[in-house]
Coordinates of C-alpha atoms and ligand atoms in Angstrom, one line a residue:
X15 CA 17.2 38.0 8.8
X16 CA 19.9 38.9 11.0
X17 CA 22.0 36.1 12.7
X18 CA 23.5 38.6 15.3
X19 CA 23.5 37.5 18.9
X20 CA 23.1 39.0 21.9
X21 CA 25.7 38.5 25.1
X22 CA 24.9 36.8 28.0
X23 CA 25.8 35.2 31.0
X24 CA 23.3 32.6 31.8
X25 CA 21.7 30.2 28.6
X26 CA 18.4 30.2 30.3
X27 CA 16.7 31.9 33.3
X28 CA 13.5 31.0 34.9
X29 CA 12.5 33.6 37.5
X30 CA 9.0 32.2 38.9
X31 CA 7.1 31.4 35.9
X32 CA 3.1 30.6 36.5
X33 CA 1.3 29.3 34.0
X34 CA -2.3 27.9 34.4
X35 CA -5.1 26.8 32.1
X36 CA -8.5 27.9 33.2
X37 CA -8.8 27.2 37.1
X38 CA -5.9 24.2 36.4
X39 CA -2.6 25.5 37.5
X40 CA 0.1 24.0 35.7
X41 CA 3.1 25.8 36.7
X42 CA 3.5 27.0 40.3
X43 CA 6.5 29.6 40.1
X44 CA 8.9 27.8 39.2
X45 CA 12.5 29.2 39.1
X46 CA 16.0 27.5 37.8
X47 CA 19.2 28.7 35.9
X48 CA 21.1 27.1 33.1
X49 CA 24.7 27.9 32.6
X50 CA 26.3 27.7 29.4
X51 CA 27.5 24.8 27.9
X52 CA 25.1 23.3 30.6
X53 CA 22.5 20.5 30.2
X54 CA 20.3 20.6 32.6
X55 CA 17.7 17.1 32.8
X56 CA 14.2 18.1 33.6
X57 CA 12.7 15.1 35.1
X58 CA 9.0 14.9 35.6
X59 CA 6.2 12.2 35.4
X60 CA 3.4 13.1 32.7
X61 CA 1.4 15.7 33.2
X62 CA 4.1 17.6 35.7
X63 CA 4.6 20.6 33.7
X64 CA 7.3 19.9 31.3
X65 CA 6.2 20.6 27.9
X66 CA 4.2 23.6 28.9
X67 CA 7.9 24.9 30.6
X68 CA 9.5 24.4 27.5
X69 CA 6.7 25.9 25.2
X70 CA 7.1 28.7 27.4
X71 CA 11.0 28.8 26.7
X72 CA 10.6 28.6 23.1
X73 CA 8.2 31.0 22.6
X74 CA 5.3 29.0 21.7
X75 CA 3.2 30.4 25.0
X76 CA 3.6 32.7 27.5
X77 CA 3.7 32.6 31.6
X78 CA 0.5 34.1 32.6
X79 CA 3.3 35.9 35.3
X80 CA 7.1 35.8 36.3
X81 CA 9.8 35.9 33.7
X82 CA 11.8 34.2 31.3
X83 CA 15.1 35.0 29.8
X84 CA 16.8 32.9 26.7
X85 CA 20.0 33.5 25.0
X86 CA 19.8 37.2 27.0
X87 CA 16.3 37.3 25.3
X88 CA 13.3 38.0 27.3
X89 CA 10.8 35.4 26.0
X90 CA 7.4 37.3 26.2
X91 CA 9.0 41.1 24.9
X92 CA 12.3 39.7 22.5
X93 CA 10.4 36.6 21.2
X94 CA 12.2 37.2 17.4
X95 CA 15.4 37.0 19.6
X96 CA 15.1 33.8 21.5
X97 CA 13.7 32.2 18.0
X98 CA 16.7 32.6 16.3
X99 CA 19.1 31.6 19.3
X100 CA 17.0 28.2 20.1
X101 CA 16.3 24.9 18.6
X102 CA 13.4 23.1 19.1
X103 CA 12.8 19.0 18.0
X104 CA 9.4 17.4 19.4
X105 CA 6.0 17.3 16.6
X106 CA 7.1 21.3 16.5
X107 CA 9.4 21.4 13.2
X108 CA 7.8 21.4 10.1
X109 CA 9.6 19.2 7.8
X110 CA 8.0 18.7 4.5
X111 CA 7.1 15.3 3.7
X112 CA 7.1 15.3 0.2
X113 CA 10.8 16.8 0.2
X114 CA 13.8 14.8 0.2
X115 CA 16.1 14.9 3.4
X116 CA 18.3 16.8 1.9
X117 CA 16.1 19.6 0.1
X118 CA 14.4 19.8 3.8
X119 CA 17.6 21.1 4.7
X120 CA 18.0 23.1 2.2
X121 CA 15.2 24.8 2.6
X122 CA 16.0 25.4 6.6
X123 CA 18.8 26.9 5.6
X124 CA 17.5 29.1 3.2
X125 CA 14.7 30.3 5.7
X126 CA 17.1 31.5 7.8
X127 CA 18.6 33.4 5.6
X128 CA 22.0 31.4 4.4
X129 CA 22.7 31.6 0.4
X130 CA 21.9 29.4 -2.1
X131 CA 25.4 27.6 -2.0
X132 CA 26.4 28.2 1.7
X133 CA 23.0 26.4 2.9
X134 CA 23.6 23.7 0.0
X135 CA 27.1 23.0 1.5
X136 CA 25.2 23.3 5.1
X137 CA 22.9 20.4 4.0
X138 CA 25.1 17.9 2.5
X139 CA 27.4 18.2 6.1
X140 CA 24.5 17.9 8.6
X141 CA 23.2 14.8 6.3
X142 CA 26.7 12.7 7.0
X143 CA 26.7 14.2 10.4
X144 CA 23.3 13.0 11.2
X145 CA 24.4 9.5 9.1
X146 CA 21.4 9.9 6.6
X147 CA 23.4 10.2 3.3
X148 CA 22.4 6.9 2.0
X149 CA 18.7 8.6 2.4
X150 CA 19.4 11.9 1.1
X151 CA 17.6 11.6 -2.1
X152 CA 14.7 9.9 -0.6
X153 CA 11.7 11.8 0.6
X154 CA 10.9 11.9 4.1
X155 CA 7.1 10.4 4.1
X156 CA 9.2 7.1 3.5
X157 CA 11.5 7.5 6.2
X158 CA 11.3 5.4 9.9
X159 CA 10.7 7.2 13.2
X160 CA 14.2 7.2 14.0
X161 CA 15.4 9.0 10.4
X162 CA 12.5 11.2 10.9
X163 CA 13.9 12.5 14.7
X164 CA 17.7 12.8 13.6
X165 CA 16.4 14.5 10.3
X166 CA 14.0 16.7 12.8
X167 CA 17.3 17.6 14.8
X168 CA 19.1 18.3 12.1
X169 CA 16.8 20.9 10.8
X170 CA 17.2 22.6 14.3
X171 CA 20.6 22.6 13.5
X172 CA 21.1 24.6 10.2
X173 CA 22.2 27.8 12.2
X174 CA 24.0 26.4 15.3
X175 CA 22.3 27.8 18.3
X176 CA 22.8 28.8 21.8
X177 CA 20.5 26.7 23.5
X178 CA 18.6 23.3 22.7
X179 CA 15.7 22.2 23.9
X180 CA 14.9 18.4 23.5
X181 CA 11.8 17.6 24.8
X182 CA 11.7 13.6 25.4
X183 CA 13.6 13.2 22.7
X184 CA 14.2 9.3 23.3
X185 CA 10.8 8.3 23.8
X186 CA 9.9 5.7 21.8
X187 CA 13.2 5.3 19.8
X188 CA 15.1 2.1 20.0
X189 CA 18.3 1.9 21.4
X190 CA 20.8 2.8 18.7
X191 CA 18.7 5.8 17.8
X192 CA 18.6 6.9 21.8
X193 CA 22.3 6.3 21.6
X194 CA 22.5 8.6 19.0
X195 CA 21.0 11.2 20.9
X196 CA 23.0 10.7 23.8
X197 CA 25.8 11.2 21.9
X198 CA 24.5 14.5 20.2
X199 CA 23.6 16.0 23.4
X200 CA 27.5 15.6 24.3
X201 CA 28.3 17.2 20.5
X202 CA 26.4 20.3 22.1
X203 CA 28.1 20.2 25.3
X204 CA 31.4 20.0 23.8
X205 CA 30.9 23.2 21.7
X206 CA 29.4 25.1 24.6
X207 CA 25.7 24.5 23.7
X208 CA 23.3 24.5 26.3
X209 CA 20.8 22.0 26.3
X210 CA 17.3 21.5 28.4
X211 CA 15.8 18.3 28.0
X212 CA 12.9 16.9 29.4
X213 CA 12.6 13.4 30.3
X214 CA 10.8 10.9 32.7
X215 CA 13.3 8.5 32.8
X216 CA 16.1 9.1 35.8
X217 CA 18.8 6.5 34.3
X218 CA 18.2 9.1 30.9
X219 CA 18.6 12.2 32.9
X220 CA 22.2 10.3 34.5
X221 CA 23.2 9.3 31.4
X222 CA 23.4 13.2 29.7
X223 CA 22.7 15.8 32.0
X224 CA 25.3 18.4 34.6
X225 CA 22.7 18.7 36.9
X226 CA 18.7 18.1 37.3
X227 CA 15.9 19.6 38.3
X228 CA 12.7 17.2 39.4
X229 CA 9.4 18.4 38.9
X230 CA 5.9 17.0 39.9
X231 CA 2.7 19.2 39.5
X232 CA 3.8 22.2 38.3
X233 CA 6.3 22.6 41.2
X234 CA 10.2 22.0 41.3
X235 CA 10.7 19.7 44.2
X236 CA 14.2 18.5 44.0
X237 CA 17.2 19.8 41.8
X238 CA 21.1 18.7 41.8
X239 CA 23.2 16.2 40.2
X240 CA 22.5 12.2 39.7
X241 CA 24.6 11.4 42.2
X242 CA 22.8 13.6 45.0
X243 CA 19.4 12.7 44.1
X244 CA 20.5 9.0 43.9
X245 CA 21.9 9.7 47.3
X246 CA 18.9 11.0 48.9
X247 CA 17.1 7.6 47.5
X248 CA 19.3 5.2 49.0
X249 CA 21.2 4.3 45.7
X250 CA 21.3 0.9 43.8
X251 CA 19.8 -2.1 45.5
X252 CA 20.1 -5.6 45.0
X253 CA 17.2 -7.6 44.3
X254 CA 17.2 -11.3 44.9
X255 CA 14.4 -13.6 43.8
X256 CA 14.4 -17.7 45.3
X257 CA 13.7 -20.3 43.8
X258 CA 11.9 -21.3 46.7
X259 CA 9.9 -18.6 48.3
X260 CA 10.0 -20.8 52.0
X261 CA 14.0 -19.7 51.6
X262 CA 13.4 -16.2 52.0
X263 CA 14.5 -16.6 55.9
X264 CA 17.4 -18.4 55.2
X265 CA 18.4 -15.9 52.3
X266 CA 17.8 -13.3 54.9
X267 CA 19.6 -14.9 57.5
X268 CA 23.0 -15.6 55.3
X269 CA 22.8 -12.3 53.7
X270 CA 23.6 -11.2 57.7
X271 CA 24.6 -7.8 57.9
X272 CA 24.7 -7.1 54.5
X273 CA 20.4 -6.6 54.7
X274 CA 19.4 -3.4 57.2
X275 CA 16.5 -4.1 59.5
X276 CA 14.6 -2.2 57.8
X277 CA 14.5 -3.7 54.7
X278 CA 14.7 -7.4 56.6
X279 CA 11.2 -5.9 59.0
X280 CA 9.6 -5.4 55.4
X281 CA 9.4 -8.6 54.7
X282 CA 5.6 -10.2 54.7
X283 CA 4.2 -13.5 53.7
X284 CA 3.5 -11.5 50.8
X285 CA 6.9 -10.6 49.5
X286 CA 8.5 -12.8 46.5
X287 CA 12.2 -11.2 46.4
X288 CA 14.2 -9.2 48.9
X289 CA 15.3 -5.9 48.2
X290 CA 18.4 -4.6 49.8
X291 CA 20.6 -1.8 49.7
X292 CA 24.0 -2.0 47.4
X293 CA 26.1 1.1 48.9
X294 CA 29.2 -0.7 46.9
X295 CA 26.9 -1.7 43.7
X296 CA 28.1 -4.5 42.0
X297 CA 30.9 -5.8 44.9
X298 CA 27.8 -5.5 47.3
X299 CA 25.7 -7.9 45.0
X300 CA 29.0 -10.4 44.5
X301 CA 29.5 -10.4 47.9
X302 CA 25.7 -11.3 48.2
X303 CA 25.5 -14.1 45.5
X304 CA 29.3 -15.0 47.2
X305 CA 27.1 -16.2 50.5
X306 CA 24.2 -17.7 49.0
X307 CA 26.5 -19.9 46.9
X308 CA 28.0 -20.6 50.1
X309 CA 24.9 -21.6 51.9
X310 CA 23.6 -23.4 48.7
X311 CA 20.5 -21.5 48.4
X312 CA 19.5 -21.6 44.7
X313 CA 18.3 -17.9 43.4
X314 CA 15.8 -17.8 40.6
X315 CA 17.1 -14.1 39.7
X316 CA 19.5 -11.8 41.1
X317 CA 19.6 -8.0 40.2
X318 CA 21.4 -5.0 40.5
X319 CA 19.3 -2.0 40.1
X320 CA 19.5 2.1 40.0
X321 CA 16.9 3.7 41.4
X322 CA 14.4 4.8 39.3
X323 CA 12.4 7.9 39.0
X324 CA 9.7 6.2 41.2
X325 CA 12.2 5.7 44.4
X326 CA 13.4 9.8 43.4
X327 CA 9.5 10.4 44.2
X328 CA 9.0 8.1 47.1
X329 CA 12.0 9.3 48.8
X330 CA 11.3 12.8 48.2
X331 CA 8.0 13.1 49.6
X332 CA 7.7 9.7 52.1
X333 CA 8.6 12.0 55.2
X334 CA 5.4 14.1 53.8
X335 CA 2.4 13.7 56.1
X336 CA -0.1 13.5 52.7
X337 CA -0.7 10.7 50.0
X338 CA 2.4 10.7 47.8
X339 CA 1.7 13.1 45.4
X340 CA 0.2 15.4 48.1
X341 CA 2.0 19.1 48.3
X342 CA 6.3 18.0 48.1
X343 CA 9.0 20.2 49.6
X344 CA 9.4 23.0 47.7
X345 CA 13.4 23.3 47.4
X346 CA 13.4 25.8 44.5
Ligands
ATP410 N1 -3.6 23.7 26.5 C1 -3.9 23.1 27.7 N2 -5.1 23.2 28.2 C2 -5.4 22.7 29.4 N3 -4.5 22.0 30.2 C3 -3.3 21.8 29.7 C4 -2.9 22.4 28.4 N4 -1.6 22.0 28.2 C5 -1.2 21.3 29.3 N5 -2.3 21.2 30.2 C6 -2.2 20.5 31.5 O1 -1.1 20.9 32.2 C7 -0.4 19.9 32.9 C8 1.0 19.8 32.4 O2 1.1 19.4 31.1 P1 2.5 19.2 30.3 O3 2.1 18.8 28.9 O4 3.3 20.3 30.6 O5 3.1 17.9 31.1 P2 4.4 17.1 30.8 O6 5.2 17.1 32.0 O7 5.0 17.6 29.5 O8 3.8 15.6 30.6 P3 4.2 14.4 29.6 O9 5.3 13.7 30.3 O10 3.0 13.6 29.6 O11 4.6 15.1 28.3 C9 -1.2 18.6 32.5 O12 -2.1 18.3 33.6 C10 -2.0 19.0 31.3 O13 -3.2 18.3 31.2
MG411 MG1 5.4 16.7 27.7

């Protein structure tokens, strides 16, 4: 197999891709870029179109129309091409269960084409990389989810490639195991790697990618960086829970100027907490807890959180005349 590579300016192009299933469409044209070196967050609640996108990328199933170009490698005409200049982790890598960790490497390397010794040598690196030497010799039906996903990545990784695509490849892992993906994702970035990954989480999508692109039903409705999207949400917000729910006036009364009118006109008989705005994040929330200390108004719980990728959706489409998931502003 050959390992040559093609030139190319942009790691991935989407040029409106539509895909459907029967009657259901599940991509509306959709069009984005990724630089190289870039990693680009696709955030998207379930069912929005993410995994068939990156299927599509990878070769695994084709746009019913538009076009698709990996690595310089149209996806539907040089499929051979994008294959070898891709990884993919997710269910789609076949590792054997009955090898070791380190024979499943092996044997990666060996299917795409390395020699005996050069993938052997290939193996016993990514194994330390990936911190699984202590498991090596073990086969992989008795390793934890966690091994399982770094050995899956690692796989991917025999022959470095030009662009990675991780499809929500935190879900269900525990912390340290997520932070070990975090931290691989920036391994990429630093030797000019692109990387797609799709998540559903917004505080994921900060943590790793340049830039993101939101998608709901099949459309792109929103794409730039954390920061702008956060911004076009409001940004953090403190959230400040009484003791006493008949002190919610007075907490809303000391908190003064600090709470808009619009968050202070929200609140009901109903409301257990107060939610406002934190434009200077955690000074905002001191200064907050500063006043009801001063006021001796005793707090049950007090919060400082990031929007998530619920308030991304509500602000996006709450100046939209339909239900909330109704047709979003198409920004793409
Ligand atoms: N093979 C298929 N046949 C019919 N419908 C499909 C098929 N694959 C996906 N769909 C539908 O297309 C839509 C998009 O699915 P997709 O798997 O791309 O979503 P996703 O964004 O990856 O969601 P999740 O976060 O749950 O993984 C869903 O409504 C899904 O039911
Ligand atoms: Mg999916």
């Amino acid at each position: 197999m050959s390992n040559a590579q093609r030139n190319f300016d942009k790691a991935v192009v989407v040029d409106k891709v539509r895909k459907t299933f029967g009657d259901f469409v599940a991509l509306h044209e959709v069009s984005f870029e990724v630089g190289r070196g870039e990693v680009l967050g696709l955030l998207g609640p379930n069912g929005a179109g993410k995994t068939t996108l990156v299927d599509i990328l990878s070769t695994l199933s084709r746009p019913d129309s538009g076009r698709a170009v990996v690595a310089g490698y149209d996806v539907v005409t040089e499929a051979p091409g994008v294959r070898r200049s891709i990884m993919l982790t997710g269910q789609q890598v076949a590792l054997d269960e009955t090898l070791t960790g380190l024979e499943n490497l092996y044997m990666f390397g060996r299917l795409f084409g390395l020699k005996k010794q050069a993938a052997r040598g290939r193996a016993k690196e990514l194994i330390e990389e990936f911190d699984l030497a202590y498991a090596a010799d073990r086969r992989v039906k008795t390793y934890s989810g966690g091994m399982r996903r770094r050995i899956d990545i690692a796989c991917g990784l025999v022959v470095p490639p030009q662009v990675v695509f991780l499809d929500e490849p935190t879900t269900g892992l525990d912390p340290r195991s997520r932070q070990s993906i975090w931290d691989l994702v920036s391994h990429f970035q630093d030797r000019g790697i692109a990387t797609l990954l799709t998540t559903q989480y917004l505080e994921e999508a900060d943590a790793m990618a340049d830039r993101i692109i939101v998608i709901d039903h099949g459309r792109v409705i929103a794409e730039g960086t954390a920061d702008e999207l956060k911004a076009r949400t409001g940004g953090s917000y403190c959230e400040i829970v009484p003791v006493d729910l008949n002190d919610l006036q007075a907490i809303a009364d000391t908190l003064g100027s600090l709470l808009p009118e619009k968050n202070r006109a929200s609140l009901t008989g109903e409301s257990d907490r107060i939610h406002m705005p934190a434009p200077h994040g955690a000074t905002t929330l001191l200064e907050a807890v500063g006043r009801l200390a001063a006021a001796n108004i005793p707090v049950a719980d007090v919060a400082l959180r990031r929007p998530s990728l619920d308030d991304v959706f509500l602000s996006l489409t709450e100046d939209s005349p339909q239900p909330r998931r109704g047709v979003p502003e198409v920004v793409s």
